[in-house]
């Protein structure tokens, strides 16, 4: 095992190669899938106050085997070409795993958004979008960005508005970007989709009694102890939904300013309120401040959820990780070398390319909504409601008994957009996990879920190429 620094893209390639050995696919085809199809590196000036800042930015389309390509846009000082390539590659595999018919892409703008005012950020986002338009790197049938680290609905609305300016009258133009605010052609449930998907994925994992027994745990989410790194979009919603809907106990949290632990459980909304009021998660009533920001990762717990950034668990801290399960909510939080150490310790790693696929899944629903120009549920909600009312009326007539008002309204409810989105997401995460688990069970040489997930993805992507007859 080497201890030298491995780049993020090299780490993804290493995991790819490990899985490729189990597929029996032709070498040329594997090479075609593995490499990035298009890399656009750009520099553009933005006037900030009296100065001009030259901004470095990227858009990478990893695979054109399906179009459009899809992937978030990251605003972070850590952005570089290697990182964007790695994240774009992960998007290709992620989409395949959850049967979202897109190729993978990713964008990155090398800025710390905290150093800019809102109007300055708007200027940068609009200029970045213009660069993408100029090179034909954005469009509902070409490449569809979404939020990622450091961006959200606000930035997506700016991207949409810029795109519309250049594509006036294009009927499907609003499908050029997803993760938009609901009022701006977005979809209910997109904001929390990644965290909700992480919860569904973990809930499915812990529902298999034998798998849990093998690592000394009971089945089910109720009472599982959890540590979360990063209380941003993904981390916060994962924590909140796991706590409220699954009954998990959050015993540790790590954020930029430090980390805390509280064995009796942290109320995540109370912690968010505390952070808003004091500017920090530290000194939260009843919790202990830990010595470093990374210390929470080393707490004893059932499930550790890194939800901040890549390369958080490395060969340096991997030997001290005590969690039984690591759910990769962030992309690439464990380096390939660190993974070897963790797997030897018997830790179950739920890979990013599956676990955080909820975001792209609901982005796909949003894109479909945009192309159909109608919200989900509009056609069938009332029809279903009336059908259920008729069934209830018949049951009441036949039995001579009345069903209570509250119970009746639950039974006869037709699905709203949010119900359909969450149900589609739940179905997607359950089905994909079962495919990954079955792949691992069928091939005894596959001993980890990441390799199994990669094999699932490679089989699906390769069948697209093989159908074209490009590779014999
Ligand atoms: P975000 O910007 O909303 O939140 C990230 C949080 O992590 C912030 O609160 C930040 O302060 C914190 N953080 C940064 N460095 C940290 C450190 N060293 N220790 C502890 N906390 C730290 O970003 P996000 O959208 O939640 O994305 C987080 C991760 O999830 C990224 O890897 C991203 O690629 C991945 N992801 C996001 C989505 C999505 O829909 N937003 C989808 C799939 C994957």
XYZ file of C-alpha atoms and ligand atoms in Angstrom:
516
model
C 0.000 0.000 0.000
C 1.442 3.355 -1.035
C 1.212 6.392 1.215
C 2.029 8.986 -1.463
C -0.682 11.472 -2.410
C -3.006 10.042 -5.042
C -5.000 12.539 -7.110
C -8.809 12.373 -6.869
C -9.149 11.332 -10.518
C -6.417 8.681 -10.075
C -8.329 7.415 -7.034
C -11.524 7.070 -9.140
C -9.511 5.326 -11.894
C -7.989 2.943 -9.334
C -11.461 1.958 -8.121
C -12.620 1.648 -11.743
C -9.736 -0.719 -12.590
C -10.449 -2.852 -9.519
C -14.065 -3.321 -10.670
C -13.262 -3.621 -14.390
C -11.338 -6.828 -13.649
C -14.657 -8.453 -12.666
C -16.533 -7.518 -15.841
C -14.746 -9.358 -18.674
C -15.413 -6.341 -20.945
C -13.034 -5.584 -23.858
C -10.050 -3.371 -22.950
C -10.869 -0.726 -25.583
C -14.414 -0.388 -24.343
C -13.283 0.004 -20.749
C -10.805 2.673 -21.862
C -13.598 4.521 -23.722
C -15.797 4.498 -20.622
C -13.006 5.518 -18.255
C -11.629 8.620 -19.997
C -13.152 12.110 -20.018
C -14.733 12.940 -23.400
C -14.460 16.738 -23.199
C -12.658 19.114 -20.850
C -13.293 22.845 -21.119
C -10.941 25.001 -19.090
C -11.675 28.704 -19.074
C -10.419 31.975 -17.632
C -12.559 35.096 -17.604
C -12.252 38.536 -16.018
C -14.812 39.903 -13.582
C -14.731 43.464 -12.242
C -14.830 43.423 -8.458
C -14.867 46.951 -6.988
C -12.024 48.759 -8.749
C -10.123 45.579 -9.588
C -10.427 42.875 -12.194
C -10.328 39.294 -10.923
C -9.340 36.605 -13.424
C -11.528 33.606 -12.595
C -10.414 30.037 -13.314
C -13.282 27.686 -14.152
C -14.055 24.321 -15.752
C -16.769 22.196 -17.258
C -15.995 18.545 -17.890
C -18.241 16.161 -19.808
C -17.019 12.727 -18.877
C -19.250 10.557 -21.042
C -21.397 11.212 -24.083
C -22.807 7.685 -24.231
C -26.105 9.254 -23.191
C -27.195 12.850 -23.640
C -27.600 15.306 -22.104
C -24.671 15.114 -19.740
C -25.435 16.110 -16.178
C -23.591 17.247 -13.078
C -23.359 19.985 -10.486
C -21.365 23.202 -10.427
C -19.011 23.711 -7.511
C -17.783 27.054 -6.170
C -14.682 26.388 -4.105
C -11.035 27.424 -3.848
C -10.146 23.724 -4.046
C -11.407 23.480 -7.645
C -8.872 22.204 -10.180
C -9.037 20.192 -13.397
C -8.279 16.877 -11.703
C -11.074 17.369 -9.175
C -13.667 18.338 -11.801
C -12.665 15.365 -13.977
C -13.025 12.984 -11.037
C -16.427 14.401 -10.090
C -17.624 14.227 -13.721
C -16.546 10.571 -13.945
C -18.412 9.767 -10.721
C -21.523 11.346 -12.259
C -21.408 8.927 -15.208
C -21.313 5.898 -12.907
C -23.868 7.418 -10.545
C -26.408 8.024 -13.328
C -25.968 4.468 -14.589
C -26.437 2.966 -11.106
C -29.755 4.728 -10.528
C -30.946 4.354 -14.138
C -30.916 8.058 -14.911
C -30.376 8.284 -18.691
C -27.603 10.905 -18.704
C -23.858 11.002 -19.237
C -21.741 12.442 -16.418
C -20.448 16.008 -16.218
C -19.267 18.505 -13.596
C -18.418 22.179 -13.376
C -16.149 24.094 -11.070
C -15.410 27.762 -10.437
C -12.284 28.406 -8.382
C -13.550 31.004 -5.915
C -14.424 31.202 -2.258
C -18.033 32.444 -2.478
C -17.679 33.960 1.007
C -15.198 36.505 -0.433
C -17.794 37.992 -2.809
C -20.996 39.971 -2.400
C -24.257 38.641 -3.843
C -24.127 40.962 -6.903
C -20.508 39.909 -7.530
C -21.454 36.225 -7.303
C -24.290 36.864 -9.710
C -21.857 38.485 -12.150
C -19.465 35.515 -11.914
C -22.262 32.959 -12.346
C -23.740 34.753 -15.348
C -20.329 35.154 -16.984
C -19.547 31.455 -16.406
C -22.895 30.547 -18.008
C -22.135 32.780 -20.999
C -18.847 30.944 -21.492
C -20.731 27.632 -21.444
C -23.276 28.939 -23.978
C -20.486 30.218 -26.206
C -18.890 26.773 -26.433
C -22.212 24.890 -26.644
C -21.599 23.321 -23.221
C -25.092 23.888 -21.831
C -28.635 23.148 -23.007
C -31.551 20.844 -22.154
C -30.347 18.252 -24.685
C -26.611 18.970 -24.324
C -25.424 19.440 -20.758
C -27.564 20.277 -17.725
C -25.843 21.666 -14.599
C -27.181 21.495 -11.021
C -26.075 22.670 -7.569
C -23.046 21.278 -5.777
C -20.704 22.427 -3.022
C -21.008 26.203 -2.610
C -23.972 26.660 -4.969
C -27.754 26.301 -4.642
C -31.106 27.331 -6.123
C -30.100 30.991 -6.333
C -27.170 30.290 -8.662
C -29.316 27.917 -10.740
C -31.903 30.700 -11.215
C -29.132 33.029 -12.480
C -27.947 30.328 -14.882
C -31.485 29.819 -16.193
C -32.054 33.530 -16.666
C -28.784 33.931 -18.568
C -29.571 30.937 -20.762
C -33.073 32.259 -21.532
C -31.595 35.582 -22.627
C -29.593 33.803 -25.321
C -32.253 31.215 -26.222
C -35.388 33.284 -26.379
C -38.345 31.209 -27.614
C -36.632 27.817 -27.207
C -39.523 25.724 -25.933
C -37.563 23.440 -23.591
C -35.070 26.077 -22.439
C -36.021 25.838 -18.738
C -34.627 22.283 -18.752
C -31.095 23.705 -19.241
C -30.357 23.521 -15.507
C -31.881 21.732 -12.493
C -32.002 22.435 -8.781
C -33.862 25.661 -9.584
C -36.136 27.268 -6.979
C -39.669 25.819 -7.211
C -40.989 29.223 -8.317
C -38.419 29.229 -11.160
C -39.443 25.948 -12.818
C -37.879 23.806 -10.108
C -39.456 20.789 -8.434
C -40.673 20.117 -4.903
C -38.207 18.033 -2.905
C -35.035 18.806 -4.929
C -33.343 20.782 -2.153
C -33.417 17.889 0.307
C -33.212 15.132 -2.358
C -29.571 14.193 -1.860
C -29.912 13.961 1.928
C -33.210 12.107 1.610
C -31.580 9.682 -0.818
C -28.704 9.138 1.626
C -31.268 8.273 4.298
C -33.177 5.837 2.022
C -29.899 4.190 0.990
C -28.677 3.737 4.559
C -32.105 2.545 5.698
C -32.046 -0.110 2.972
C -28.527 -1.201 3.927
C -29.409 -1.672 7.602
C -32.648 -3.491 6.776
C -30.789 -6.729 5.929
C -30.587 -8.652 9.188
C -27.743 -10.986 8.161
C -25.598 -8.170 6.770
C -26.017 -6.240 10.011
C -25.318 -9.293 12.152
C -22.017 -9.734 10.289
C -20.827 -6.354 11.617
C -22.348 -6.748 15.068
C -25.408 -4.533 14.573
C -29.145 -5.001 14.847
C -31.273 -4.446 11.761
C -33.142 -1.151 11.331
C -32.346 2.547 11.627
C -34.024 3.176 14.988
C -31.421 4.069 17.609
C -28.398 3.820 15.305
C -25.697 6.260 16.364
C -24.540 8.647 13.651
C -21.759 11.181 13.133
C -22.094 13.811 10.397
C -19.270 15.809 8.797
C -20.531 18.992 7.100
C -23.900 20.527 7.879
C -24.511 21.964 4.419
C -27.277 20.957 2.054
C -26.479 17.233 2.026
C -25.296 16.794 5.622
C -28.102 18.784 7.203
C -30.917 16.993 5.362
C -29.324 13.577 5.902
C -29.087 14.283 9.630
C -32.553 15.760 9.901
C -34.369 13.018 7.977
C -32.395 10.199 9.638
C -33.294 11.677 13.033
C -36.951 12.524 12.360
C -38.032 9.682 10.084
C -35.560 6.920 10.989
C -35.070 7.505 14.715
C -31.268 7.647 14.373
C -29.246 9.372 17.105
C -26.767 12.040 15.956
C -23.935 11.840 18.499
C -21.290 13.932 16.723
C -21.026 16.727 14.171
C -18.001 18.226 12.407
C -18.129 21.576 10.650
C -15.608 24.023 9.293
C -15.073 25.714 12.685
C -14.672 22.546 14.780
C -16.434 19.442 15.995
C -18.672 18.418 18.873
C -19.983 15.258 20.497
C -23.018 14.487 22.629
C -23.643 10.784 23.343
C -27.274 11.397 24.354
C -28.036 12.842 20.900
C -27.936 16.244 19.185
C -31.171 17.835 18.021
C -30.055 18.895 14.559
C -32.482 21.814 14.192
C -31.485 23.162 17.607
C -27.836 22.919 16.518
C -28.560 24.796 13.280
C -30.310 27.524 15.286
C -27.349 27.710 17.675
C -24.954 28.026 14.706
C -27.056 30.771 13.165
C -27.103 32.722 16.426
C -23.462 32.245 17.457
C -21.791 31.636 14.092
C -20.459 28.263 15.238
C -21.501 24.733 16.195
C -19.084 24.926 19.150
C -20.382 25.438 22.711
C -23.687 23.796 21.897
C -25.513 23.226 25.219
C -24.848 19.721 26.617
C -22.222 18.892 23.991
C -18.454 18.603 24.343
C -16.161 20.598 22.042
C -13.657 18.192 20.496
C -9.984 19.196 20.108
C -9.968 19.384 16.296
C -12.367 19.742 13.393
C -11.559 16.176 12.254
C -11.882 14.596 15.723
C -15.580 13.765 15.316
C -14.734 11.430 12.440
C -12.944 9.203 14.942
C -15.839 8.852 17.375
C -17.215 5.395 18.079
C -20.526 5.158 16.199
C -22.637 2.897 14.009
C -22.728 5.176 10.941
C -20.267 7.885 9.938
C -21.537 10.220 7.209
C -18.883 12.429 5.591
C -20.925 15.116 3.815
C -18.376 17.881 3.239
C -15.682 17.302 0.629
C -13.333 14.736 -0.879
C -10.169 13.283 0.715
C -11.375 13.551 4.320
C -10.448 10.007 5.289
C -6.889 9.270 4.253
C -4.178 6.773 5.213
C -3.371 9.153 8.073
C -6.685 8.974 9.963
C -8.191 5.738 8.546
C -6.584 3.525 11.223
C -8.383 5.555 13.937
C -11.886 5.393 12.388
C -14.205 3.377 14.661
C -17.506 3.531 12.747
C -19.059 0.233 11.607
C -20.564 1.796 8.468
C -19.370 4.796 6.447
C -22.035 6.355 4.225
C -20.341 8.491 1.588
C -22.748 11.411 1.273
C -19.947 13.600 -0.116
C -18.161 12.700 -3.323
C -14.830 10.962 -2.798
C -14.464 11.450 0.981
C -12.271 8.324 1.272
C -9.037 8.006 -0.708
C -8.446 4.678 -2.477
C -5.510 3.863 -0.158
C -7.511 4.662 2.965
C -10.298 2.422 1.734
C -7.983 -0.594 1.811
C -7.309 0.050 5.509
C -10.999 0.517 6.326
C -12.086 -2.618 4.465
C -9.452 -4.669 6.307
C -10.985 -3.397 9.557
C -14.336 -4.807 8.394
C -15.996 -1.402 7.934
C -18.862 -1.361 5.423
C -18.459 1.534 2.974
C -21.560 2.660 1.096
C -20.106 4.342 -2.012
C -20.781 7.933 -3.074
C -21.770 6.981 -6.617
C -24.771 5.185 -5.168
C -25.488 6.885 -1.865
C -25.608 10.517 -2.957
C -27.446 9.795 -6.223
C -30.706 11.200 -4.820
C -29.780 14.666 -6.077
C -29.349 13.632 -9.687
C -32.406 11.382 -9.487
C -34.677 14.249 -8.495
C -32.862 16.514 -10.978
C -33.924 13.990 -13.609
C -37.534 14.313 -12.379
C -37.201 18.105 -12.561
C -35.869 17.897 -16.134
C -38.780 15.602 -17.100
C -41.199 18.067 -15.503
C -39.623 20.895 -17.516
C -39.859 18.965 -20.790
C -43.476 17.979 -20.111
C -44.349 21.564 -19.101
C -46.573 20.277 -16.299
C -46.167 19.533 -12.614
C -46.328 15.932 -11.479
C -49.675 14.836 -10.070
C -51.773 17.355 -11.979
C -53.465 14.725 -14.164
C -53.964 11.890 -11.687
C -54.257 13.384 -8.185
C -57.979 14.137 -8.283
C -58.778 10.986 -10.289
C -57.042 8.789 -7.680
C -58.733 10.659 -4.832
C -62.177 10.117 -6.370
C -61.444 6.427 -7.027
C -60.392 5.870 -3.379
C -63.497 7.759 -2.184
C -65.651 5.400 -4.248
C -63.895 2.342 -2.794
C -64.406 3.632 0.756
C -68.073 4.383 0.049
C -68.544 0.821 -1.239
C -66.765 -0.706 1.784
C -68.932 1.415 4.142
C -72.095 0.414 2.344
C -71.200 -3.300 2.421
C -70.049 -3.352 6.055
C -72.476 -0.781 7.447
C -69.541 0.876 9.268
C -68.164 4.419 8.938
C -64.462 5.225 8.530
C -63.245 8.179 10.636
C -62.627 11.554 8.951
C -58.854 11.636 9.603
C -58.307 8.031 8.517
C -60.426 8.651 5.425
C -58.389 11.660 4.327
C -55.130 9.637 4.650
C -56.537 6.710 2.631
C -58.110 8.790 -0.126
C -55.290 11.253 -0.663
C -54.095 11.519 -4.278
C -50.347 12.055 -4.760
C -49.026 15.628 -4.871
C -45.784 16.459 -6.632
C -43.784 16.084 -3.404
C -45.355 12.662 -2.684
C -44.549 11.416 -6.177
C -41.003 12.796 -6.104
C -40.237 11.193 -2.749
C -41.815 7.927 -3.782
C -39.834 7.889 -7.054
C -36.673 8.639 -5.094
C -37.370 5.928 -2.510
C -38.036 3.359 -5.239
C -34.839 4.362 -7.057
C -32.618 4.084 -3.976
C -34.090 0.740 -2.904
C -33.863 -0.831 -6.373
C -30.303 0.382 -6.943
C -29.127 -0.884 -3.541
C -30.620 -4.314 -4.198
C -28.875 -4.485 -7.584
C -25.550 -3.600 -5.978
C -26.042 -6.086 -3.137
C -27.096 -8.857 -5.550
C -24.012 -8.190 -7.694
C -21.798 -8.589 -4.632
C -23.636 -11.735 -3.501
C -23.424 -13.336 -6.970
C -19.674 -12.803 -7.343
C -17.810 -14.054 -4.274
C -14.633 -12.292 -5.434
C -16.338 -8.913 -4.949
C -15.954 -8.082 -1.293
C -16.984 -4.432 -1.139
C -19.987 -2.366 -2.191
C -17.979 0.157 -4.228
C -16.643 -2.522 -6.532
C -20.133 -4.015 -6.812
C -21.606 -0.572 -7.633
C -18.915 0.021 -10.282
C -19.614 -3.396 -11.844
C -23.348 -2.552 -12.042
C -22.513 0.783 -13.683
C -20.008 -0.686 -16.145
C -22.414 -3.395 -17.254
C -25.141 -0.843 -17.930
C -22.886 1.676 -19.731
C -21.167 -0.992 -21.810
C -24.500 -2.326 -23.017
C -25.184 1.114 -24.558
C -21.908 0.965 -26.508
C -22.345 -2.698 -27.426
C -25.845 -1.967 -28.759
C -24.282 0.558 -31.130
C -22.007 -2.148 -32.509
C -18.912 0.026 -31.961
C -17.187 -2.646 -29.923
C -17.403 -6.283 -30.985
P -22.611 22.700 0.930
O -21.720 23.792 0.469
O -24.062 22.975 1.053
O -22.132 22.141 2.368
C -20.852 21.675 2.664
C -20.624 21.899 4.160
O -19.383 21.272 4.542
C -20.521 23.369 4.539
O -21.398 23.630 5.619
C -19.053 23.545 4.927
O -18.853 24.533 5.935
C -18.702 22.161 5.442
N -17.273 21.862 5.415
C -16.353 22.243 4.514
N -15.140 21.750 4.834
C -15.311 21.061 5.984
C -14.434 20.325 6.825
N -13.146 20.205 6.542
N -14.946 19.734 7.935
C -16.268 19.838 8.228
N -17.150 20.522 7.467
C -16.670 21.132 6.352
O -22.300 21.486 -0.061
P -23.250 20.243 -0.398
O -24.028 20.574 -1.598
O -23.899 19.784 0.851
O -22.142 19.174 -0.865
C -21.406 18.406 0.061
C -20.844 17.187 -0.645
O -21.922 16.429 -1.204
C -19.902 17.483 -1.814
O -18.929 16.455 -1.877
C -20.809 17.394 -3.018
O -20.099 17.088 -4.216
C -21.701 16.245 -2.594
N -22.984 16.188 -3.305
C -23.862 17.234 -3.276
C -25.074 17.113 -3.937
C -26.126 18.194 -3.874
O -27.260 17.950 -4.353
N -25.854 19.351 -3.295
C -25.391 15.947 -4.658
C -24.473 14.891 -4.651
C -23.274 15.033 -3.967
